[in-house]
GROMACS .gro file of C-alpha atoms in nm:
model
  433
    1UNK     CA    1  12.211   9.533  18.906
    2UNK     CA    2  11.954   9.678  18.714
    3UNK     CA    3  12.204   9.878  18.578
    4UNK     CA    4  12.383   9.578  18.408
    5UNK     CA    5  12.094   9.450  18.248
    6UNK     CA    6  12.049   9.682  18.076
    7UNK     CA    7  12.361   9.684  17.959
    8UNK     CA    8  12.373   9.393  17.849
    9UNK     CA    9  12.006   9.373  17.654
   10UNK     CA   10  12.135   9.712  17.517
   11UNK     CA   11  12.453   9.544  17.380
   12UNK     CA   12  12.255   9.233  17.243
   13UNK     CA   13  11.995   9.447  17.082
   14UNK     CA   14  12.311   9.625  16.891
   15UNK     CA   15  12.453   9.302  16.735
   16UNK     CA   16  12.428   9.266  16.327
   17UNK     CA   17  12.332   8.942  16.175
   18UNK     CA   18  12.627   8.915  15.898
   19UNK     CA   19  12.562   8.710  15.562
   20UNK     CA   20  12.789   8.422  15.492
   21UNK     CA   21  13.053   8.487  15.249
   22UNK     CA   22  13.028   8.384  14.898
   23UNK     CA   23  13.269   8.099  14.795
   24UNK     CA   24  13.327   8.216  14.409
   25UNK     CA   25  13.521   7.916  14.325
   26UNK     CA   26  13.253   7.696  14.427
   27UNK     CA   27  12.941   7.875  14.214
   28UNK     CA   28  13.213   7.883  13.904
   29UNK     CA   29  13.272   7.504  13.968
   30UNK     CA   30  12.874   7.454  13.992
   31UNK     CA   31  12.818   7.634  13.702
   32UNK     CA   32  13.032   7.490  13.473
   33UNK     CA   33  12.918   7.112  13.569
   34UNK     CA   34  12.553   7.258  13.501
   35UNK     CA   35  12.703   7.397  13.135
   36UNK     CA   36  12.875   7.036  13.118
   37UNK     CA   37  12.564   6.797  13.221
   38UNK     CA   38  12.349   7.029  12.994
   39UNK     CA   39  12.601   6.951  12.690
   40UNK     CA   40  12.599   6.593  12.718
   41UNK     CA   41  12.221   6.565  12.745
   42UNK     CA   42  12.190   6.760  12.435
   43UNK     CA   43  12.454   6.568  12.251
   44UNK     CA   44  12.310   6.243  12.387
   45UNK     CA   45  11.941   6.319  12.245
   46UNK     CA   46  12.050   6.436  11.904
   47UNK     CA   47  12.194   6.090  11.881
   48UNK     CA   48  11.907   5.913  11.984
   49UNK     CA   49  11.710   6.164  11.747
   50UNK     CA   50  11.944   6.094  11.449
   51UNK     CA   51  11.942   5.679  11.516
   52UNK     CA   52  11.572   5.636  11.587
   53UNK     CA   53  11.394   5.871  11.362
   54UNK     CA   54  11.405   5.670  11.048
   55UNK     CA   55  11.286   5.327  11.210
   56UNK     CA   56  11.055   5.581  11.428
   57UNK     CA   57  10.948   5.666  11.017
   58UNK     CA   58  10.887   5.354  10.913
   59UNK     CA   59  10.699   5.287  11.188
   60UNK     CA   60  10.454   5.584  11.167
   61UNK     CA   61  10.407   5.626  10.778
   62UNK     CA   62  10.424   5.279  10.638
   63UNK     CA   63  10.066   5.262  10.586
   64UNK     CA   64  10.013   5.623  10.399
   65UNK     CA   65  10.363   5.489  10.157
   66UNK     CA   66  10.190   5.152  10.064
   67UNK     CA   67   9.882   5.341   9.959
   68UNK     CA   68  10.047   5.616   9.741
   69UNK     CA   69  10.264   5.368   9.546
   70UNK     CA   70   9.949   5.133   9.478
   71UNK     CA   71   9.781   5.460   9.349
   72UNK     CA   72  10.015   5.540   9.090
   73UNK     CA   73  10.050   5.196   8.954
   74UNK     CA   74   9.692   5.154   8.920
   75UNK     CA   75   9.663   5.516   8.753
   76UNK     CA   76   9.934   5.628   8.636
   77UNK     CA   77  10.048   5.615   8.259
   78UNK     CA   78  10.409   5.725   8.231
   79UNK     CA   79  10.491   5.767   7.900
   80UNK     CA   80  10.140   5.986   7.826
   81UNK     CA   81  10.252   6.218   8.184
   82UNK     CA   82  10.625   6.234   8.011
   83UNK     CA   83  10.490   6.374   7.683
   84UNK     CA   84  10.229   6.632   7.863
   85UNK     CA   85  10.475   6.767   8.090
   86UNK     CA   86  10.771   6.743   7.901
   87UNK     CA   87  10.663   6.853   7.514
   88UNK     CA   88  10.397   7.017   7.378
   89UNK     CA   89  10.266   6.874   6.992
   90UNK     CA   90  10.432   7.209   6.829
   91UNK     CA   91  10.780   7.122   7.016
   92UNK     CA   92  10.752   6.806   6.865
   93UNK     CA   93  10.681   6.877   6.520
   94UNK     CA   94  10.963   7.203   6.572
   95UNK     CA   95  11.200   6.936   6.672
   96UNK     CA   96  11.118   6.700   6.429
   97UNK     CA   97  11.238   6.974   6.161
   98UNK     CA   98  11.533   7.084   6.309
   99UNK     CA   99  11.621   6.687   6.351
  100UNK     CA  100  11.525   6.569   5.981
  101UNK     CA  101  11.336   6.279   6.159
  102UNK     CA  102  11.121   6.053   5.915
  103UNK     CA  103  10.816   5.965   6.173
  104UNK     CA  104  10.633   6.250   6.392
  105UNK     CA  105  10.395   6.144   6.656
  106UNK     CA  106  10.157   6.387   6.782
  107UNK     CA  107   9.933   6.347   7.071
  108UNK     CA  108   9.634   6.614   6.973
  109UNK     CA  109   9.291   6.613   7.223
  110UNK     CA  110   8.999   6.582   6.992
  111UNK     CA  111   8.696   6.834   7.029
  112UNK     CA  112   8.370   6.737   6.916
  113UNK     CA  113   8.192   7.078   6.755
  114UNK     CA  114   7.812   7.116   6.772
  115UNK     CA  115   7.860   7.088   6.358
  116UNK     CA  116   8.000   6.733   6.429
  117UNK     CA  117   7.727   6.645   6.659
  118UNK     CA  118   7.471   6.721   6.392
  119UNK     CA  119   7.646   6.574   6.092
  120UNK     CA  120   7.695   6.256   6.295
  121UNK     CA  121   7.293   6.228   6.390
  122UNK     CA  122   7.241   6.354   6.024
  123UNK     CA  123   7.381   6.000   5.920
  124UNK     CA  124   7.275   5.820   6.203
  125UNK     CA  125   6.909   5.909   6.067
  126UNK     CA  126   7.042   5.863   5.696
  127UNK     CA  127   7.143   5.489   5.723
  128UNK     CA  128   6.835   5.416   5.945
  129UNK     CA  129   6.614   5.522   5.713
  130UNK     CA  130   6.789   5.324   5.427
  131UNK     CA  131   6.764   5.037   5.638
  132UNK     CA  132   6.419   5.071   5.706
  133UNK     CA  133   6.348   5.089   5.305
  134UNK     CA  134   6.444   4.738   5.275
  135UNK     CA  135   6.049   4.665   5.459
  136UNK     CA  136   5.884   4.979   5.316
  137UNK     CA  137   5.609   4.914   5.023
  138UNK     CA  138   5.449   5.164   4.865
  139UNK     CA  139   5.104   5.057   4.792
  140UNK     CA  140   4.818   5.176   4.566
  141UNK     CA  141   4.499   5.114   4.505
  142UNK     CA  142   4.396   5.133   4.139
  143UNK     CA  143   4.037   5.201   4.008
  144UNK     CA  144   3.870   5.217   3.662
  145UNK     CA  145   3.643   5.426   3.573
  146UNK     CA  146   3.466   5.544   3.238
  147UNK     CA  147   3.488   5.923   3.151
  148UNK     CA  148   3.238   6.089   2.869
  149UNK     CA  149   3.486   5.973   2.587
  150UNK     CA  150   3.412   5.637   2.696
  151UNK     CA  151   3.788   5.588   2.763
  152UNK     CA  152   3.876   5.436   3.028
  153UNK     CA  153   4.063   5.627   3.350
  154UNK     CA  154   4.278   5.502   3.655
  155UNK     CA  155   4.272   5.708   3.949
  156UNK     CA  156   4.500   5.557   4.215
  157UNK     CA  157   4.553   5.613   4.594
  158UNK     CA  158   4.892   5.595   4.771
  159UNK     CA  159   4.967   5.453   5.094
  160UNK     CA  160   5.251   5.320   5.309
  161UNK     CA  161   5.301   4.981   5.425
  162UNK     CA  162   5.591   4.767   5.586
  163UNK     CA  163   5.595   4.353   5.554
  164UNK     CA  164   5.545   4.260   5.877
  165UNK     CA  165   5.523   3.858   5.827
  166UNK     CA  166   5.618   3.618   5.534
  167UNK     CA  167   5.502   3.227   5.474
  168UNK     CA  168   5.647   2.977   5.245
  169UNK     CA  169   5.444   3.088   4.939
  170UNK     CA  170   5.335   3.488   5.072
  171UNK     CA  171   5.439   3.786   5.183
  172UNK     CA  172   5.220   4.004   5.437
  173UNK     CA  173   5.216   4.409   5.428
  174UNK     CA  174   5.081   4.577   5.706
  175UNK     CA  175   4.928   4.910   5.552
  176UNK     CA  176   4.599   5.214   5.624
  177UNK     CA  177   4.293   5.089   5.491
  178UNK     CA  178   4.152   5.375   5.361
  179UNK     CA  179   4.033   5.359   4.992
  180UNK     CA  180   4.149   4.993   4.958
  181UNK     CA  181   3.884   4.840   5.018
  182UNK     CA  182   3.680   4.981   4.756
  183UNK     CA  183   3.983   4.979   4.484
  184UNK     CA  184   3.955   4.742   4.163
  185UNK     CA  185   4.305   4.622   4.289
  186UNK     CA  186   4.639   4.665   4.418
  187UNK     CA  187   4.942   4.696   4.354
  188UNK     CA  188   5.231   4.659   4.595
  189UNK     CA  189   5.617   4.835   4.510
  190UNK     CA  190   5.882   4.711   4.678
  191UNK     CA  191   6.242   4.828   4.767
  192UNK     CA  192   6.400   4.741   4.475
  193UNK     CA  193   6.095   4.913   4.230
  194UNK     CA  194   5.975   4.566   4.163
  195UNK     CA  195   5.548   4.644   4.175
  196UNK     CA  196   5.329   4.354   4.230
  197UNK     CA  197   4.957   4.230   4.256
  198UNK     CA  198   4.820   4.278   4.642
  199UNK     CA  199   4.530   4.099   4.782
  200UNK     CA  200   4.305   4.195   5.109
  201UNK     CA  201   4.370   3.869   5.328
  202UNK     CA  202   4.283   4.101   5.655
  203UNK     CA  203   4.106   4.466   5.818
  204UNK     CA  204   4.048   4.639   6.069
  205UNK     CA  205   3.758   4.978   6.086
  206UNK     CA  206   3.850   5.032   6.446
  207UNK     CA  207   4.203   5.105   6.374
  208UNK     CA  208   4.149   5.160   6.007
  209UNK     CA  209   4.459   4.945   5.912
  210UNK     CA  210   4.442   4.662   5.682
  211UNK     CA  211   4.676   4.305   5.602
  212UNK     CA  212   4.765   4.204   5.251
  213UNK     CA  213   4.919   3.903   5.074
  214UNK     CA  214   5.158   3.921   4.787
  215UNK     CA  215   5.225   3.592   4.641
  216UNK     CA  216   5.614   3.515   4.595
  217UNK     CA  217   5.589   3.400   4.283
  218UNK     CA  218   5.513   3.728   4.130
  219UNK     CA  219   5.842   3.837   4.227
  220UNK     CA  220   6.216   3.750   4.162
  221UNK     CA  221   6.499   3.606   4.333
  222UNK     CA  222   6.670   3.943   4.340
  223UNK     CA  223   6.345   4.110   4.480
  224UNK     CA  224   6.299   3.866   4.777
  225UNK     CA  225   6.690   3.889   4.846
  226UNK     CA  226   6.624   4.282   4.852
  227UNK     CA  227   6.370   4.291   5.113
  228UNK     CA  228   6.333   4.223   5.481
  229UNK     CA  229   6.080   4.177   5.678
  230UNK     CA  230   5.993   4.454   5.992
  231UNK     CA  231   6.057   4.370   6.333
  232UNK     CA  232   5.780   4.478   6.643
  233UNK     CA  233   5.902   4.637   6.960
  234UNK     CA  234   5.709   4.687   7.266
  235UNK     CA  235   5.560   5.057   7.269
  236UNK     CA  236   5.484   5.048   7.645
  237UNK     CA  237   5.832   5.044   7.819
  238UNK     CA  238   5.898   5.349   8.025
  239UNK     CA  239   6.262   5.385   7.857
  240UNK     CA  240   6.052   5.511   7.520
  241UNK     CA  241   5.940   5.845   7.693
  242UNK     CA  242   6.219   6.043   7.583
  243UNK     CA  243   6.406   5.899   7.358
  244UNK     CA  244   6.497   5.938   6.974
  245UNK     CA  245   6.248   5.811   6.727
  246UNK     CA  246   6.238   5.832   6.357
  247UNK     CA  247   5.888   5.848   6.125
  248UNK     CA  248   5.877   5.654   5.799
  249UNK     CA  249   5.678   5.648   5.500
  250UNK     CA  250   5.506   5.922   5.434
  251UNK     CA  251   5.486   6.123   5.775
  252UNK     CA  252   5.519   6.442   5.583
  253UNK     CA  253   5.261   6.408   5.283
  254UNK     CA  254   5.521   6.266   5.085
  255UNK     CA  255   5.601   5.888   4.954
  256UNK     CA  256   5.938   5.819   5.068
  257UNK     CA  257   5.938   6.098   5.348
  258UNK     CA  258   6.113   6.084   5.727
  259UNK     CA  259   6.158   6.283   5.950
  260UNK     CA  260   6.321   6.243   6.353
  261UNK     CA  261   6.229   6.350   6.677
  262UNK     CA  262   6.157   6.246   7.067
  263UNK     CA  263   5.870   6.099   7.193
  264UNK     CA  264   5.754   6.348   7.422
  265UNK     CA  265   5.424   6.168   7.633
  266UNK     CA  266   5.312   5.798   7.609
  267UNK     CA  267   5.034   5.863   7.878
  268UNK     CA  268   4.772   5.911   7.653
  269UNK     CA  269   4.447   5.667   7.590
  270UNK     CA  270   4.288   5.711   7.280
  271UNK     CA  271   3.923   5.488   7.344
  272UNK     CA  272   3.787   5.282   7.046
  273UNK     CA  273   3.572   5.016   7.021
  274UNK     CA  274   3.652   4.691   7.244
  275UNK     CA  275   3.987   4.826   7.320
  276UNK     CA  276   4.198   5.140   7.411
  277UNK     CA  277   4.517   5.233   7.203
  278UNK     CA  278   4.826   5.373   7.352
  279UNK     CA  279   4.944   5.740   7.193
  280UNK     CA  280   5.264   5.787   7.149
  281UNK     CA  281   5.320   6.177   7.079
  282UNK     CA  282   5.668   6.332   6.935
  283UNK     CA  283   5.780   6.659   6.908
  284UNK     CA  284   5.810   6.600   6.497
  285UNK     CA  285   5.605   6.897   6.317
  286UNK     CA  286   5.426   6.676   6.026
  287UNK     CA  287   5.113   6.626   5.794
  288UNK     CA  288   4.773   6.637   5.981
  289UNK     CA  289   4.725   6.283   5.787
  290UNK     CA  290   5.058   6.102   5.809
  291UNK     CA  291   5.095   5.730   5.696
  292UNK     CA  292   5.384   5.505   5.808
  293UNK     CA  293   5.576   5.387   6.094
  294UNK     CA  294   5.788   5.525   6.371
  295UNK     CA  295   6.098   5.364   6.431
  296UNK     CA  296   6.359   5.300   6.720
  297UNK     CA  297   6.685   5.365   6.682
  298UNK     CA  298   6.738   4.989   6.614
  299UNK     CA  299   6.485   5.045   6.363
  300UNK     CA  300   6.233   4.814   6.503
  301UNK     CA  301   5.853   4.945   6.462
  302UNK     CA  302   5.711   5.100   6.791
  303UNK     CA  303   5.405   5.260   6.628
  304UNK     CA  304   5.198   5.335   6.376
  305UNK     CA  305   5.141   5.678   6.224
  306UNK     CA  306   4.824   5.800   6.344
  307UNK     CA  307   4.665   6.200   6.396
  308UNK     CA  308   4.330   6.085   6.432
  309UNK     CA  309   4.330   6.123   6.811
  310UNK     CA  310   4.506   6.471   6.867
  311UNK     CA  311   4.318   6.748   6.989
  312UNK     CA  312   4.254   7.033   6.776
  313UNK     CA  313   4.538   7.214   6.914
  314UNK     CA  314   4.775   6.957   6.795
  315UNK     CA  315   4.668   6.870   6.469
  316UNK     CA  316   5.044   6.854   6.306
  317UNK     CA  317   5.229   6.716   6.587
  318UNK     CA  318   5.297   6.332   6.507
  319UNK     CA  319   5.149   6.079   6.688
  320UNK     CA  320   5.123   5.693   6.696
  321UNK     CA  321   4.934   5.393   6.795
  322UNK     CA  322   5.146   5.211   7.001
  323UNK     CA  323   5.237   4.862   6.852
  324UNK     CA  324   5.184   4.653   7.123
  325UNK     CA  325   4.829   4.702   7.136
  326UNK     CA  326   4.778   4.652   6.788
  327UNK     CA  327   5.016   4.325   6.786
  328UNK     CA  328   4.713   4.075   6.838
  329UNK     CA  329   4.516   4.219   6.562
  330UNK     CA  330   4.780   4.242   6.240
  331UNK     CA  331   4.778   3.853   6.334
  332UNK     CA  332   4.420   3.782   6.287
  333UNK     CA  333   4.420   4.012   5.980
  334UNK     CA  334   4.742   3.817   5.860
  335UNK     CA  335   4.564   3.495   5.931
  336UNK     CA  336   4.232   3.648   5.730
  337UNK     CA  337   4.060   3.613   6.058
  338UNK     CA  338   3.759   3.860   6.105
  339UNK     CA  339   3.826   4.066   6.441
  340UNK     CA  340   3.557   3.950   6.713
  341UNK     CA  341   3.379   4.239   6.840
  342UNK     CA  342   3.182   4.285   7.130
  343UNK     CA  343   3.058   4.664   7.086
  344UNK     CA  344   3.141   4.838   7.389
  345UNK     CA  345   3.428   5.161   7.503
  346UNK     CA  346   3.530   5.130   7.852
  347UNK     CA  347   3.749   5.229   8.099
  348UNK     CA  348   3.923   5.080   8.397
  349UNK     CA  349   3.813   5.105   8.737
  350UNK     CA  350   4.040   5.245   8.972
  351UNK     CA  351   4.127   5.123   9.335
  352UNK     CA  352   3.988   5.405   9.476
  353UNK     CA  353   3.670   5.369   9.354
  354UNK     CA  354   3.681   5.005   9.456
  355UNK     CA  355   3.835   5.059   9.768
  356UNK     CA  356   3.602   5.365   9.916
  357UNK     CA  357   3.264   5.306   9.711
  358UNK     CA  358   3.292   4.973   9.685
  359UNK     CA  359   3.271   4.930   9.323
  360UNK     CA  360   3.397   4.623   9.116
  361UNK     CA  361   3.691   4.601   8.922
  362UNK     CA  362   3.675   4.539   8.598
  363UNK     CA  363   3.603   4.734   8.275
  364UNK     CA  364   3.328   5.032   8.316
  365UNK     CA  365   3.107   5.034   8.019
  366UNK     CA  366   3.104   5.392   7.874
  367UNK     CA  367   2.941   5.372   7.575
  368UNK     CA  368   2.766   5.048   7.334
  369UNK     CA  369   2.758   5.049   6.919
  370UNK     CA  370   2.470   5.021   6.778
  371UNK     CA  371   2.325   4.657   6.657
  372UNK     CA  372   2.701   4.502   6.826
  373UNK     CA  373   2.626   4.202   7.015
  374UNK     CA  374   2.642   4.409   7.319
  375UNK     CA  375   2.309   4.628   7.285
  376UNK     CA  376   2.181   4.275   7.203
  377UNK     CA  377   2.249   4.054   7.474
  378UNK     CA  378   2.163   4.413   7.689
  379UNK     CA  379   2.468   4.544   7.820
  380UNK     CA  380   2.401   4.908   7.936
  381UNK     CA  381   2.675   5.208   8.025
  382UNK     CA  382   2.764   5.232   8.362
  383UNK     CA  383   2.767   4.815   8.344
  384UNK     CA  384   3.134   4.668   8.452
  385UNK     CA  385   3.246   4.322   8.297
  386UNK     CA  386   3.425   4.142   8.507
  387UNK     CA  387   3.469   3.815   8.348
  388UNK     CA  388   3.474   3.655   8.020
  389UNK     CA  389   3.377   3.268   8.038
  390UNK     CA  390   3.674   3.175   8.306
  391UNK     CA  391   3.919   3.486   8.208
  392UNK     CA  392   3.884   3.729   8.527
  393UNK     CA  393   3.852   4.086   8.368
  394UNK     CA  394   4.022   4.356   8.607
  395UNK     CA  395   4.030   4.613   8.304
  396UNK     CA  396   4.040   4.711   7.972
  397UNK     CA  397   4.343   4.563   7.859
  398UNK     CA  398   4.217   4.214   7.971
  399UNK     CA  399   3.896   4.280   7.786
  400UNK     CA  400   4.095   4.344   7.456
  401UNK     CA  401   4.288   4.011   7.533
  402UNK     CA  402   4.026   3.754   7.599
  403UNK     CA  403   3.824   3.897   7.308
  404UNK     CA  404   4.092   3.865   7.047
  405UNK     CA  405   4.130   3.540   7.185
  406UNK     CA  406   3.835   3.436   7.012
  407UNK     CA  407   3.697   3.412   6.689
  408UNK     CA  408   3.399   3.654   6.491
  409UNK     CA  409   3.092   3.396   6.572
  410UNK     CA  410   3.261   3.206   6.925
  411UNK     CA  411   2.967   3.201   7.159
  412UNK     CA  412   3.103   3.336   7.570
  413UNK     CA  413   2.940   3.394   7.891
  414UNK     CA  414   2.982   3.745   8.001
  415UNK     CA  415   2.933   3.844   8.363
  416UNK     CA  416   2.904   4.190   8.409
  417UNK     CA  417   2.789   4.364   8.774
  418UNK     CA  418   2.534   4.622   8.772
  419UNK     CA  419   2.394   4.877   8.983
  420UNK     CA  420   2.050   4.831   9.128
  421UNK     CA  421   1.880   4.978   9.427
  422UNK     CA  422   2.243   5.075   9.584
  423UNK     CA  423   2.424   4.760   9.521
  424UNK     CA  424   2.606   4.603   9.265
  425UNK     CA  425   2.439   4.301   9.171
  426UNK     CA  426   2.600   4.031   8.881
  427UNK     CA  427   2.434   3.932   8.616
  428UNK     CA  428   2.536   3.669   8.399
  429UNK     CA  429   2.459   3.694   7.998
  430UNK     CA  430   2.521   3.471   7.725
  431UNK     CA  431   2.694   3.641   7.365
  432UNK     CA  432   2.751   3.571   7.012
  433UNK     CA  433   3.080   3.771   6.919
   0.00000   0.00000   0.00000
């Protein structure tokens, strides 16, 4: 029994596990339904590719299309883009040879040379200083005197003037005092060459300039349709500082002289009597004693010529008064009003004085002329006026503009604040301009 058994575990441990048989047939047939299926997918997307892709396109890039065609109508210049791509200016004029043809047209890009640059500016300068002749007068002042022949001699002195104002019956010249004053009399040239008599209606020893009159009857119709009469513009806008000026009259020693340049600083004070001036400084190399006027290039009158305030170091650079501060005062001299004068230089106090010491704004006396109605009613340096009668004075510039205001003899109430035992205490005093 045991026997068998182990037979028969013998004879099932000796069986072999045989693989099924490969059908051929069948994996051909399966693999050439996969090769078929795969075929008609492809072909079926390539259509759907090839139908949808140009609405699939649209879709997509209509925006970007829309933009680039707007572009190019906007910008675009054909018939220029033809000629630059197409033909150059020498194929042109080639063709135009060969081709007998009557009309050329040549399309050349212009380049502006330094040489132009200057030759251009060279007239610029040029017509604007013919323009500015039409207001120039050359004025002298003429005085007898009896040499040891007993003949008599005329020595005369030359300045530069412009008319600055006219009335029905007068012209008005705006010129340097100088020797004027003191001259026998005067004569005035205009434009045209036509001299004639010049009276003192008007002047001014803190600026040294003076007003004249010249009666219209002295000259002819010719002469008055020759000349014009100046125009003012305002010397303190910031757009000055840099830009192109031009000098008139005599900024180089010589009647009948200009010269151009750039205003190069306008932050300069130049402290006189009742009022500060504005500088205007150039770059322009001139005489140490220049007379005339500097000019926009609109030819309006910013400043006048004036080295009197340059430092030592800058003794032929040309500098101005600017125009706006001497506006107020060519009227009263026009009008043959005296200049009212209260005898004091000052300075404005600044907001950091007021603000940490506590001091007053107004204008800080610096210094008081001698015998001016200042040092008589007792005004004192280190004093700060801060009103005029009912004009709040906050500086120097409001100072200037409340006195000119007035007339030479106009009584005012001055209120000044002064410092006494640590405080600033106001004191209230009563003036005769």
């Amino acid at each position: 029994m045991d026997d068998q058994n182990k037979q028969t575990q013998s004879d099932f441990l000796s069986e072999t596990i045989r693989k099924r048989p490969v059908n051929k047939q069948k994996v051909i047939r399966r693999m050439v339904e996969v090769s078929l299926l795969a075929i008609l997918f492809g072909a079926i997307a390539c259509a759907t590719i090839v139908l949808l892709s140009p609405v699939l396109e649209n879709m997509i890039f209509k925006e970007e299309e829309t933009e680039a065609e707007v572009a190019e109508m906007d910008f675009a210049d054909d018939s220029l883009e033809v000629v630059a791509e197409e033909i150059s200016p020498e194929d042109m004029l080639v063709e135009d040879e060969e081709t007998g043809s009557e009309e050329t047209v040549v399309i050349v890009e212009e380049t502006i040379t330094a040489q132009q640059i200057v030759e251009e500016e060279a007239k610029l300068f040029s017509d604007l200083a013919q323009a500015c002749a039409d207001w120039l007068v050359t004025v002298r002042g003429m005085s007898n005197s009896e040499s040891w022949l007993e003949s008599s001699l005329v020595s005369a002195s030359e300045y530069s003037g412009a008319i600055v104002t006219e009335s029905d019956t007068d012209l008005y010249i705006l010129t340097n005092r100088g020797s004027l004053s003191t001259a026998d009399y005067i004569e005035a040239t205009f434009v045209d060459g036509t001299a004639a008599v010049g009276t003192i209606c008007g002047e001014d020893s803190k600026s040294g300039l003076m007003a004249l009159r010249v009666s219209k009857e002295e000259l002819s119709a010719d002469t008055l349709d020759a000349i014009t009469i100046a125009v003012f513009s305002s010397s303190n806008l910031k757009s000055n500082l840099g830009s192109r000026v031009l000098a008139v009259g005599n900024p180089m020693g010589v009647s009948g002289s200009y010269v151009s340049g750039t205003i190069t600083a306008m932050g300069i004070e130049a402290n006189s009597w009742d009022i500060n001036y504005k500088v205007l400084m150039t770059d322009i190399y001139a005489s140490q004693s220049p007379q005339g006027f500097l000019v926009n290039l609109r030819g309006y009158i910013v400043g006048v010529l004036c080295n009197d305030y340059n430092s030592s170091d800058t003794g032929n650079i040309l500098s101005a008064l600017g125009i706006t501060e001497l506006k107020k005062t060519i009227e009263l001299m026009c009008r043959g009003s005296d200049i009212p004068c209260l005898g004091i230089q000052g300075t404005n106090v600044t907001a950091a004085a007021n603000e940490e010491e506590g001091v007053p704004l107004g204008a800080y006396v610096t210094a008081v002329l001698m015998n001016s109605a200042a040092m008589s009613a007792g005004i004192q340096v280190g004093d700060i006026v801060t009103a005029i009668d009912d004009t709040e004075i906050s500086g120097m510039s409001d100072l200037t503009g409340c006195l000119l205001s007035h007339q030479a003899g106009d009584s005012v109430n001055v209120i000044i604040c002064r410092l006494s035992q640590g405080e600033y205490r106001e004191i209230e005093l009563h003036i005769v301009l």
